Coordinates of C-alpha atoms and ligand atoms in Angstrom, one line a residue:
X27 CA -53.7 78.2 87.9
X28 CA -56.7 80.0 86.4
X29 CA -56.3 82.5 89.2
X30 CA -52.8 83.3 88.2
X31 CA -53.9 83.8 84.6
X32 CA -56.7 86.1 85.7
X33 CA -54.4 88.1 87.9
X34 CA -52.1 88.6 85.0
X35 CA -54.9 89.8 82.8
X36 CA -56.0 92.4 85.3
X37 CA -52.6 93.5 86.4
X38 CA -50.9 94.3 83.2
X39 CA -52.8 97.4 82.0
X40 CA -51.7 99.0 85.4
X41 CA -48.2 97.9 84.9
X42 CA -48.4 99.5 81.5
X43 CA -49.5 102.9 82.8
X44 CA -46.9 103.2 85.5
X45 CA -43.9 101.5 84.1
X46 CA -43.7 102.4 80.4
X47 CA -40.0 102.6 80.5
X48 CA -39.6 99.2 82.0
X49 CA -42.5 97.6 80.3
X50 CA -40.4 95.2 78.4
X51 CA -38.8 93.8 81.5
X52 CA -42.1 93.7 83.3
X53 CA -43.9 92.0 80.5
X54 CA -41.0 89.6 80.0
X55 CA -41.3 88.8 83.7
X56 CA -45.1 88.4 83.4
X57 CA -45.1 86.2 80.4
X58 CA -42.3 84.0 81.9
X59 CA -44.4 83.9 85.0
X60 CA -47.5 82.8 83.2
X61 CA -45.6 80.4 81.0
X62 CA -43.9 79.0 84.1
X63 CA -47.3 78.8 85.8
X64 CA -48.7 76.9 82.9
X65 CA -45.8 74.6 82.7
X66 CA -45.8 73.9 86.4
X67 CA -48.9 71.8 86.3
X68 CA -47.5 69.9 83.4
X69 CA -44.4 68.9 85.2
X70 CA -42.1 70.4 82.6
X71 CA -39.0 72.2 83.6
X72 CA -39.3 75.9 83.2
X73 CA -37.4 77.3 80.3
X74 CA -35.6 80.6 80.9
X75 CA -34.1 83.0 78.5
X76 CA -35.9 81.8 75.4
X77 CA -37.2 84.3 72.9
X78 CA -40.8 83.6 73.9
X79 CA -41.3 86.7 76.0
X80 CA -43.9 88.9 74.2
X81 CA -44.6 92.5 74.3
X82 CA -48.3 92.4 74.3
X83 CA -49.0 96.0 74.7
X84 CA -48.6 97.5 71.2
X85 CA -52.3 97.1 70.5
X86 CA -53.5 99.0 73.6
X87 CA -54.4 102.5 72.7
X88 CA -53.2 105.2 75.0
X89 CA -56.7 106.4 75.6
X90 CA -55.9 109.7 74.1
X91 CA -58.2 110.8 71.4
X92 CA -57.0 112.8 68.4
X93 CA -59.2 114.6 66.0
X94 CA -58.1 113.3 62.6
X95 CA -59.2 114.3 59.2
X96 CA -60.5 111.4 57.3
X97 CA -60.0 110.8 53.6
X98 CA -62.6 108.3 52.5
X99 CA -62.5 106.7 49.1
X100 CA -63.5 109.4 46.6
X101 CA -64.4 108.0 43.3
X102 CA -66.3 111.1 41.9
X103 CA -63.4 112.3 39.8
X104 CA -61.5 109.1 39.4
X105 CA -63.9 106.5 38.2
X106 CA -63.6 107.4 34.6
X107 CA -59.9 108.0 34.0
X108 CA -58.8 106.0 37.0
X109 CA -56.2 108.5 38.2
X110 CA -54.9 108.8 41.7
X111 CA -56.2 111.4 44.1
X112 CA -53.6 114.0 45.1
X113 CA -55.7 115.1 48.1
X114 CA -54.1 112.7 50.5
X115 CA -51.3 114.0 52.7
X116 CA -47.8 113.0 51.6
X117 CA -46.3 113.3 55.0
X118 CA -47.6 112.6 58.5
X119 CA -46.8 114.2 61.8
X120 CA -46.9 111.8 64.7
X121 CA -48.1 113.5 67.9
X122 CA -46.6 111.0 70.3
X123 CA -42.9 110.9 70.4
X124 CA -42.5 107.9 72.6
X125 CA -42.9 104.6 70.8
X126 CA -43.6 101.1 71.9
X127 CA -41.6 98.0 71.3
X128 CA -43.0 95.8 68.6
X129 CA -44.2 92.2 69.5
X130 CA -41.5 89.6 69.8
X131 CA -42.4 87.9 66.5
X132 CA -41.1 91.0 64.6
X133 CA -37.6 89.7 65.4
X134 CA -38.0 87.1 62.7
X135 CA -37.8 89.9 60.1
X136 CA -34.0 89.9 60.7
X137 CA -33.9 86.2 60.3
X138 CA -35.8 86.3 57.0
X139 CA -33.4 88.9 55.5
X140 CA -30.2 87.5 56.9
X141 CA -29.4 85.7 53.7
X142 CA -28.7 89.0 52.0
X143 CA -27.1 90.7 55.0
X144 CA -23.6 90.7 53.8
X145 CA -24.1 90.7 50.0
X146 CA -26.9 93.2 49.8
X147 CA -29.6 92.9 47.1
X148 CA -28.6 93.8 43.6
X149 CA -30.6 94.6 40.5
X150 CA -29.3 91.3 39.0
X151 CA -30.7 89.3 41.9
X152 CA -34.1 90.8 41.4
X153 CA -34.0 90.2 37.7
X154 CA -33.0 86.5 38.2
X155 CA -36.1 86.2 40.5
X156 CA -38.6 87.3 37.9
X157 CA -39.4 83.8 36.6
X158 CA -40.5 82.8 40.1
X159 CA -42.6 85.9 40.8
X160 CA -46.2 86.8 40.0
X161 CA -45.6 90.5 40.2
X162 CA -43.1 93.2 41.0
X163 CA -43.8 96.1 43.3
X164 CA -41.8 99.3 43.1
X165 CA -42.3 102.2 45.5
X166 CA -40.9 105.5 44.6
X167 CA -41.5 108.8 46.5
X168 CA -44.4 107.1 48.3
X169 CA -46.2 106.0 45.1
X170 CA -46.7 102.3 44.1
X171 CA -46.1 100.8 40.7
X172 CA -46.9 97.2 39.8
X173 CA -45.6 95.1 37.0
X174 CA -47.6 91.9 36.5
X175 CA -46.0 88.8 35.3
X176 CA -48.5 86.0 35.9
X177 CA -52.1 85.8 37.0
X178 CA -52.7 85.0 40.7
X179 CA -55.3 82.6 42.1
X180 CA -58.5 84.6 42.7
X181 CA -57.8 88.0 44.1
X182 CA -54.7 87.2 46.2
X183 CA -52.6 89.7 44.3
X184 CA -55.3 92.4 44.3
X185 CA -55.8 92.4 48.1
X186 CA -52.1 92.0 48.8
X187 CA -51.4 95.2 46.8
X188 CA -54.4 96.8 48.4
X189 CA -52.8 96.1 51.8
X190 CA -49.5 97.7 50.8
X191 CA -51.4 100.8 49.5
X192 CA -53.1 101.1 52.9
X193 CA -49.6 100.9 54.6
X194 CA -48.6 103.9 52.4
X195 CA -51.7 105.8 53.6
X196 CA -51.0 104.9 57.2
X197 CA -47.4 106.1 57.2
X198 CA -47.2 108.6 54.3
X199 CA -43.6 109.7 53.5
X200 CA -42.2 107.0 55.7
X201 CA -42.0 103.9 53.5
X202 CA -38.7 104.1 51.6
X203 CA -38.2 103.6 47.9
X204 CA -38.0 99.9 47.1
X205 CA -38.2 97.2 44.4
X206 CA -39.5 93.8 45.3
X207 CA -40.8 90.6 43.8
X208 CA -43.9 88.8 45.1
X209 CA -45.2 85.3 44.7
X210 CA -48.8 84.6 45.6
X211 CA -49.1 80.8 45.3
X212 CA -49.0 78.2 48.0
X213 CA -45.7 76.4 47.6
X214 CA -42.4 77.8 48.7
X215 CA -40.1 78.6 45.8
X216 CA -36.6 79.7 46.8
X217 CA -35.2 76.5 48.1
X218 CA -32.0 76.5 50.1
X219 CA -30.7 73.3 48.5
X220 CA -30.5 75.2 45.1
X221 CA -28.1 77.7 46.5
X222 CA -25.9 75.6 48.8
X223 CA -22.8 73.7 48.3
X224 CA -20.3 73.6 45.4
X225 CA -22.9 73.5 42.7
X226 CA -24.6 76.6 43.9
X227 CA -25.2 78.7 40.8
X228 CA -25.6 82.1 42.4
X229 CA -26.9 84.0 45.3
X230 CA -30.6 83.4 45.8
X231 CA -33.1 86.1 44.6
X232 CA -35.2 87.7 47.4
X233 CA -38.9 86.8 46.9
X234 CA -41.8 87.9 49.1
X235 CA -44.4 85.3 49.8
X236 CA -47.1 84.4 52.4
X237 CA -45.3 81.5 54.0
X238 CA -41.9 79.9 54.6
X239 CA -40.3 76.7 55.8
X240 CA -37.0 75.6 57.2
X241 CA -35.9 74.4 53.7
X242 CA -36.8 77.7 51.9
X243 CA -35.6 81.3 51.8
X244 CA -39.0 82.9 50.9
X245 CA -39.5 86.2 52.8
X246 CA -42.8 86.0 54.7
X247 CA -45.4 88.7 54.4
X248 CA -49.0 89.0 55.7
X249 CA -51.4 87.2 53.3
X250 CA -54.3 88.8 51.5
X251 CA -57.0 87.7 53.9
X252 CA -56.1 90.6 56.3
X253 CA -57.9 92.8 53.7
X254 CA -60.5 90.1 52.8
X255 CA -61.0 87.0 50.8
X256 CA -64.0 88.0 48.7
X257 CA -64.4 84.8 46.7
X258 CA -65.4 82.9 49.9
X259 CA -67.0 85.8 51.7
X260 CA -64.3 86.1 54.4
X261 CA -64.3 89.7 55.5
X262 CA -61.2 91.8 56.2
X263 CA -59.5 90.6 59.4
X264 CA -60.7 93.5 61.6
X265 CA -64.4 92.9 60.7
X266 CA -64.0 89.1 60.8
X267 CA -62.4 89.1 64.2
X268 CA -65.2 91.3 65.5
X269 CA -67.8 88.9 64.2
X270 CA -65.9 85.9 65.7
X271 CA -65.6 87.6 69.0
X272 CA -69.4 88.1 69.0
X273 CA -70.0 84.6 67.8
X274 CA -67.9 83.0 70.5
X275 CA -70.0 84.7 73.2
X276 CA -73.0 82.7 72.1
X277 CA -71.9 79.5 73.7
X278 CA -69.7 79.6 76.8
X279 CA -66.7 77.3 76.7
X280 CA -68.1 74.8 79.3
X281 CA -71.3 74.5 77.3
X282 CA -69.6 73.8 74.0
X283 CA -69.5 70.3 72.5
X284 CA -66.8 68.5 74.4
X285 CA -65.1 67.4 71.2
X286 CA -62.7 68.7 68.6
X287 CA -64.1 70.3 65.4
X288 CA -62.6 70.8 62.0
X289 CA -64.3 72.0 58.9
X290 CA -62.4 72.5 55.6
X291 CA -61.5 71.2 52.2
X292 CA -59.7 67.9 52.7
X293 CA -58.6 67.6 49.0
X294 CA -55.8 70.1 49.1
X295 CA -53.3 67.9 51.0
X296 CA -52.6 64.2 51.6
X297 CA -52.5 64.9 55.4
X298 CA -56.0 66.3 55.4
X299 CA -57.3 63.3 53.5
X300 CA -55.5 61.1 56.0
X301 CA -57.1 63.1 58.7
X302 CA -60.7 62.0 57.6
X303 CA -60.0 58.6 59.1
X304 CA -60.2 60.1 62.6
X305 CA -63.9 61.0 62.2
X306 CA -66.5 59.3 64.3
X307 CA -67.4 55.8 63.0
X308 CA -69.0 52.6 64.2
X309 CA -65.6 51.4 65.3
X310 CA -63.9 54.5 66.8
X311 CA -64.5 57.7 68.5
X312 CA -61.4 59.8 68.5
X313 CA -63.2 62.7 70.1
X314 CA -63.1 64.7 66.8
X315 CA -65.9 65.7 64.4
X316 CA -64.9 66.5 60.9
X317 CA -66.9 68.3 58.2
X318 CA -66.1 68.7 54.5
X319 CA -66.3 72.2 53.2
X320 CA -67.7 72.2 49.6
X321 CA -66.9 75.7 48.5
X322 CA -68.9 75.4 45.3
X323 CA -72.0 74.4 47.3
X324 CA -71.3 77.2 49.8
X325 CA -71.0 79.8 47.0
X326 CA -74.3 78.6 45.5
X327 CA -76.1 78.7 48.9
X328 CA -74.8 82.1 50.0
X329 CA -72.2 80.8 52.5
X330 CA -75.0 79.8 54.9
X331 CA -73.0 77.0 56.4
X332 CA -69.5 78.3 56.3
X333 CA -69.6 81.4 58.4
X334 CA -66.5 81.4 60.6
X335 CA -68.3 83.3 63.4
X336 CA -70.8 80.3 63.6
X337 CA -68.0 77.8 64.2
X338 CA -67.1 78.5 67.9
X339 CA -69.3 75.5 68.9
X340 CA -66.8 73.0 70.2
X341 CA -64.3 73.2 73.1
X342 CA -61.5 72.2 70.7
X343 CA -60.6 73.1 67.2
X344 CA -58.1 71.5 64.9
X345 CA -55.6 73.3 62.7
X346 CA -54.1 71.3 60.0
X347 CA -52.1 72.7 57.1
X348 CA -53.5 72.7 53.6
X349 CA -51.2 72.6 50.6
X350 CA -48.8 74.6 52.7
X351 CA -49.7 77.1 55.5
X352 CA -53.4 77.8 55.9
X353 CA -55.0 81.2 56.4
X354 CA -57.5 79.4 58.6
X355 CA -55.1 79.5 61.6
X356 CA -56.1 82.9 62.9
X357 CA -59.8 82.3 62.6
X358 CA -59.5 78.9 64.4
X359 CA -57.4 80.4 67.2
X360 CA -59.8 83.4 67.7
X361 CA -62.7 81.2 69.0
X362 CA -61.4 80.8 72.6
X363 CA -61.5 77.0 72.0
X364 CA -58.3 75.1 72.5
X365 CA -56.4 74.9 69.2
X366 CA -55.1 71.4 68.5
X367 CA -52.3 72.0 66.1
X368 CA -51.2 69.2 63.8
X369 CA -47.5 69.8 63.6
X370 CA -46.9 72.4 60.8
X371 CA -44.1 72.4 58.4
X372 CA -44.7 75.9 57.1
X373 CA -44.9 79.2 59.0
X374 CA -46.4 82.5 58.3
X375 CA -45.2 85.9 59.7
X376 CA -46.7 85.5 63.2
X377 CA -46.7 81.8 64.0
X378 CA -43.1 81.4 64.8
X379 CA -43.4 82.9 68.3
X380 CA -46.4 80.8 69.4
X381 CA -45.6 78.4 72.1
X382 CA -47.1 74.8 72.5
X383 CA -49.2 74.4 75.7
X384 CA -49.3 78.1 76.0
X385 CA -51.2 79.1 72.8
X386 CA -52.1 75.7 71.4
X387 CA -51.9 71.9 72.0
X388 CA -49.4 70.1 69.8
X389 CA -50.6 67.1 67.8
X390 CA -48.2 64.9 65.8
X391 CA -48.7 64.3 62.1
X392 CA -48.2 60.5 62.5
X393 CA -50.7 59.9 65.4
X394 CA -53.3 62.5 64.8
X395 CA -56.3 60.5 65.9
X396 CA -54.7 59.2 69.0
X397 CA -53.2 62.5 70.0
X398 CA -56.5 64.3 69.6
X399 CA -58.4 61.7 71.6
X400 CA -56.0 62.2 74.4
X401 CA -55.9 66.0 74.2
X402 CA -59.7 66.2 74.4
X403 CA -60.0 63.8 77.3
X404 CA -57.2 65.7 79.1
X405 CA -58.9 69.0 78.6
X406 CA -62.3 67.7 79.6
X407 CA -60.7 66.4 82.8
X408 CA -59.0 69.8 83.5
X409 CA -61.3 72.4 82.1
X410 CA -59.6 75.4 83.8
X411 CA -56.2 74.5 82.2
X412 CA -57.7 73.8 78.9
X413 CA -59.6 77.1 78.8
X414 CA -56.5 79.0 79.7
X415 CA -54.8 77.6 76.6
X416 CA -57.8 78.5 74.5
X417 CA -57.9 82.0 75.9
X418 CA -54.2 82.6 75.4
X419 CA -54.4 81.5 71.8
X420 CA -57.3 83.9 71.2
X421 CA -55.5 86.7 73.0
X422 CA -52.5 86.1 70.7
X423 CA -54.6 86.6 67.6
X424 CA -56.4 89.6 68.9
X425 CA -53.4 91.5 70.3
X426 CA -50.4 90.3 68.3
X427 CA -52.4 90.4 65.1
X428 CA -54.1 93.8 65.6
X429 CA -54.1 95.5 62.2
X430 CA -51.7 98.1 63.7
X431 CA -49.2 95.3 64.3
X432 CA -49.8 93.8 60.9
X433 CA -49.0 97.2 59.3
X434 CA -46.0 97.7 61.5
X435 CA -44.7 94.3 60.6
X436 CA -45.1 95.2 56.9
X437 CA -43.4 98.6 57.5
X438 CA -40.4 97.2 59.3
X439 CA -39.9 94.3 56.9
X440 CA -40.0 96.7 53.9
X441 CA -37.8 99.2 55.7
X442 CA -35.2 96.6 56.6
X443 CA -35.4 95.2 53.1
X444 CA -34.9 98.6 51.4
X445 CA -31.7 99.1 53.5
X446 CA -30.2 96.1 51.7
X447 CA -30.8 97.4 48.1
X448 CA -27.6 98.2 46.3
X449 CA -29.3 100.2 43.5
X450 CA -31.8 103.0 43.2
X451 CA -35.3 101.7 42.4
X452 CA -36.7 102.8 39.0
X453 CA -40.2 102.4 37.6
X454 CA -40.0 99.3 35.4
X455 CA -41.1 100.0 31.8
X456 CA -44.2 97.8 32.0
X457 CA -45.4 98.9 35.4
X458 CA -48.5 100.9 36.1
X459 CA -49.2 103.2 39.0
X460 CA -51.7 101.9 41.5
X461 CA -53.5 103.7 44.3
X462 CA -56.7 103.2 46.3
X463 CA -58.8 104.9 43.6
X464 CA -57.5 102.9 40.7
X465 CA -58.1 99.6 42.6
X466 CA -61.4 100.3 44.3
X467 CA -63.4 102.7 42.2
X468 CA -64.2 100.4 39.3
X469 CA -64.2 97.2 41.2
X470 CA -67.0 94.7 41.8
X471 CA -69.5 95.0 44.6
X472 CA -68.1 92.8 47.3
X473 CA -64.5 93.5 46.5
X474 CA -65.2 97.2 46.7
X475 CA -67.1 96.7 49.9
X476 CA -64.1 94.9 51.5
X477 CA -61.7 97.5 50.2
X478 CA -63.8 100.4 51.6
X479 CA -64.0 98.5 54.9
X480 CA -60.3 97.9 55.2
X481 CA -59.2 101.3 53.9
X482 CA -56.9 103.4 56.0
X483 CA -58.7 106.7 56.2
X484 CA -56.1 108.9 57.8
X485 CA -52.4 109.0 58.5
X486 CA -51.3 107.5 61.7
X487 CA -50.9 109.8 64.7
X488 CA -47.9 107.9 66.0
X489 CA -44.8 106.3 64.7
X490 CA -44.5 102.5 64.0
X491 CA -43.5 100.5 67.0
X492 CA -39.7 100.0 67.6
X493 CA -38.2 97.0 65.9
X494 CA -36.5 94.7 68.4
X495 CA -32.9 93.5 67.6
X496 CA -32.2 90.1 66.0
X497 CA -32.2 86.9 68.0
X498 CA -28.8 85.5 68.6
X499 CA -28.4 81.9 67.3
X500 CA -28.4 80.4 70.7
X501 CA -31.8 82.0 71.5
X502 CA -33.3 80.6 68.4
X503 CA -32.0 77.2 69.0
X504 CA -33.2 77.4 72.6
X505 CA -36.6 78.3 71.5
X506 CA -36.8 75.5 68.9
X507 CA -35.5 73.0 71.5
X508 CA -38.0 74.2 74.0
X509 CA -40.9 73.6 71.6
X510 CA -39.5 70.2 70.8
X511 CA -39.2 69.4 74.4
X512 CA -42.8 70.4 75.2
X513 CA -44.1 68.3 72.3
X514 CA -42.0 65.3 73.4
X515 CA -43.4 65.6 76.9
X516 CA -47.0 65.7 75.6
X517 CA -46.2 62.7 73.4
X518 CA -44.8 60.9 76.5
X519 CA -48.1 61.4 78.4
X520 CA -50.0 60.0 75.4
X521 CA -47.8 56.9 75.0
X522 CA -48.1 56.2 78.7
X523 CA -51.8 56.7 78.6
X524 CA -52.5 54.4 75.7
X525 CA -50.2 51.8 77.1
X526 CA -52.4 51.7 80.2
X527 CA -55.7 51.9 78.5
Ligands
NAG607 C1 -63.4 114.2 45.6 O1 -62.2 114.6 44.9 C2 -62.4 115.8 44.2 C3 -61.2 116.1 43.4 O2 -60.0 115.5 43.9 C4 -62.8 117.0 45.1 O3 -63.1 118.1 44.3 C5 -64.1 116.6 45.9 O4 -64.4 117.6 46.8 C6 -63.8 115.3 46.6 N1 -65.0 114.9 47.3 C7 -65.1 114.5 48.6 C8 -66.4 114.1 49.1 O5 -64.1 114.5 49.3
NAG608 C1 -26.3 92.0 59.7 O1 -25.0 92.6 59.7 C2 -24.9 93.6 60.7 C3 -23.5 94.2 60.5 O2 -23.0 94.1 59.2 C4 -25.0 93.1 62.0 O3 -25.0 94.1 63.0 C5 -26.4 92.4 62.1 O4 -26.6 91.8 63.4 C6 -26.6 91.4 61.1 N1 -27.9 90.9 61.1 C7 -28.2 89.6 61.2 C8 -29.7 89.2 61.3 O5 -27.4 88.7 61.3
NAG609 C1 -39.0 111.5 43.4 O1 -38.6 112.7 44.1 C2 -37.4 113.2 43.6 C3 -37.1 114.4 44.5 O2 -38.2 115.2 44.8 C4 -37.5 113.6 42.2 O3 -36.3 114.1 41.7 C5 -37.8 112.4 41.4 O4 -38.1 112.7 40.0 C6 -39.1 111.7 41.9 N1 -39.3 110.5 41.2 C7 -40.5 110.1 40.8 C8 -40.5 108.8 40.0 O5 -41.5 110.7 41.0
NAG610 C1 -68.0 62.8 60.3 O1 -68.9 62.3 61.2 C2 -70.1 63.1 61.4 C3 -70.9 62.4 62.5 O2 -71.2 61.1 62.1 C4 -70.8 63.3 60.1 O3 -71.9 64.1 60.3 C5 -69.9 63.9 59.1 O4 -70.5 64.1 57.9 C6 -68.6 63.1 59.0 N1 -67.7 63.8 58.2 C7 -67.1 63.4 57.1 C8 -66.1 64.3 56.4 O5 -67.3 62.3 56.6
NAG611 C1 -79.5 81.6 54.2 O1 -80.1 81.5 55.5 C2 -81.1 82.4 55.7 C3 -81.6 82.3 57.1 O2 -81.3 81.1 57.7 C4 -82.2 82.3 54.7 O3 -83.2 83.3 54.9 C5 -81.6 82.4 53.3 O4 -82.6 82.2 52.3 C6 -80.5 81.4 53.1 N1 -79.9 81.7 51.8 C7 -79.6 80.8 50.9 C8 -79.0 81.3 49.7 O5 -79.8 79.6 51.1
NAG612 C1 -59.7 61.6 82.7 O1 -60.4 61.2 83.9 C2 -60.8 59.8 84.0 C3 -61.6 59.6 85.2 O2 -61.0 60.1 86.3 C4 -59.6 58.9 83.9 O3 -59.9 57.6 83.9 C5 -58.8 59.3 82.7 O4 -57.6 58.5 82.6 C6 -58.5 60.7 82.6 N1 -57.9 61.0 81.3 C7 -56.9 61.8 81.1 C8 -56.3 61.9 79.7 O5 -56.4 62.5 81.9

């Protein structure tokens, strides 16, 4: 099976060169092929026609090099009065006319906005959403204005707005006028139950947020960590990923500890506290090693024991949700270790197209210890298959989550959203203009460093990828059913195993 996977890895760049016009078909075929190959040794019937096929080519550069003028952060004139530079181009001219299809997970954009598809979004809906929002972002003629309602935790709002400003620099003149509300907390806020049935007061307000769940209508948007989480020393995603890729080279998969590893703060969720019982003890060894992250201690000690690039030491790594979704997911998956994913309730913008047994191993919430023990033993018995899952998970984070794709996701989400607006956005009376200079020039050392690192220095030389059409309802149901079926199959193995042993 490992041969098949290897073949696939080598073959697809060639496919890409020759068959650009049929790439989607080819890649669909290839991913179904790999999926099928992986499922074959698991004795699970192959699922066809699910929305799992991924276009994994958007992050591959064409190899053509363009000379581009760079516009680095220029604080010389702006640090005192904090005005915005008018040096930066207000339009961009893409040199390549042909565009690539976006990854498959972009299709969820349509799903997230479907609620407002027929009604559109009115000014009244926005105003009713204000009590749930931390801030309001308005974009007019390519400039951004922010009205702040509530403080955010740490710098979540700052780095989120920074990210949007970088999108404006990547595609100047292309992001349409819009008016949106943003919530930066953990919990989901726009609950379906409040807007369903005979007692439904009104149509739900649209609210941008970092995560969603089946019971909520929050519109998911990339979280702040893609531009850095300064308080805990987590670099912008591009730099962090580079460091993790280097870190994971230090110990080959076979030479890593043959156990599952988790390090984090348990006291943010009951499930995480419950998880502590799975740790090695005199009585049990569930094949998992757990470590508490004490952020206050880490801050005091200069983050010497919390560097993510030093945590690719075990063959398996556990992902378990915090209060809701956890930003740790992408760092965990980037290690090349097998991600053992405790069944999540929440999703972020990229996780809904990940497939169990292809990108991660599913772990139930109820039987965490047992399931992990089995998964680790299974993988240690079948190292090739286990490594293939680890590698596919890492590949997903590297390619699907390239910053280009992150920006393109933001672009398409905002663009589709703006089409629904029934009114002309206006600058709110208490809003202030923000730009890279006003945010970075007067900022603190590490914050400024992360902003400079993650700054977009020149306009793109190509258009955003092409947004794929919405899923039809059957396809979504089929994909949910398939996930469920795979998880059930894994559970069946586990039950059989523990009945025998
Ligand atoms: C910085 O901006 C000022 C005014 O906008 C300009 O005169 C100066 O040349 C810029 N410096 C650099 C290094 O780009
Ligand atoms: C929204 O409505 C349009 C037509 O009004 C339709 O073509 C489109 O498929 C709908 N989108 C979704 C996600 O249902
Ligand atoms: C945006 O551009 C239009 C057309 O150039 C102009 O009429 C309008 O005043 C501008 N609005 C703002 C807020 O700059
Ligand atoms: C889990 O067990 C390991 C090994 O005994 C120990 O080093 C670690 O501190 C334990 N973790 C927790 C959270 O108790
Ligand atoms: C962190 O570790 C490095 C090298 O291991 C050491 O030189 C440094 O003093 C440590 N920093 C702190 C704050 O403990
Ligand atoms: C792993 O291999 C051992 C030895 O062959 C076997 O006893 C055990 O059942 C296997 N475990 C799993 C989960 O495949």
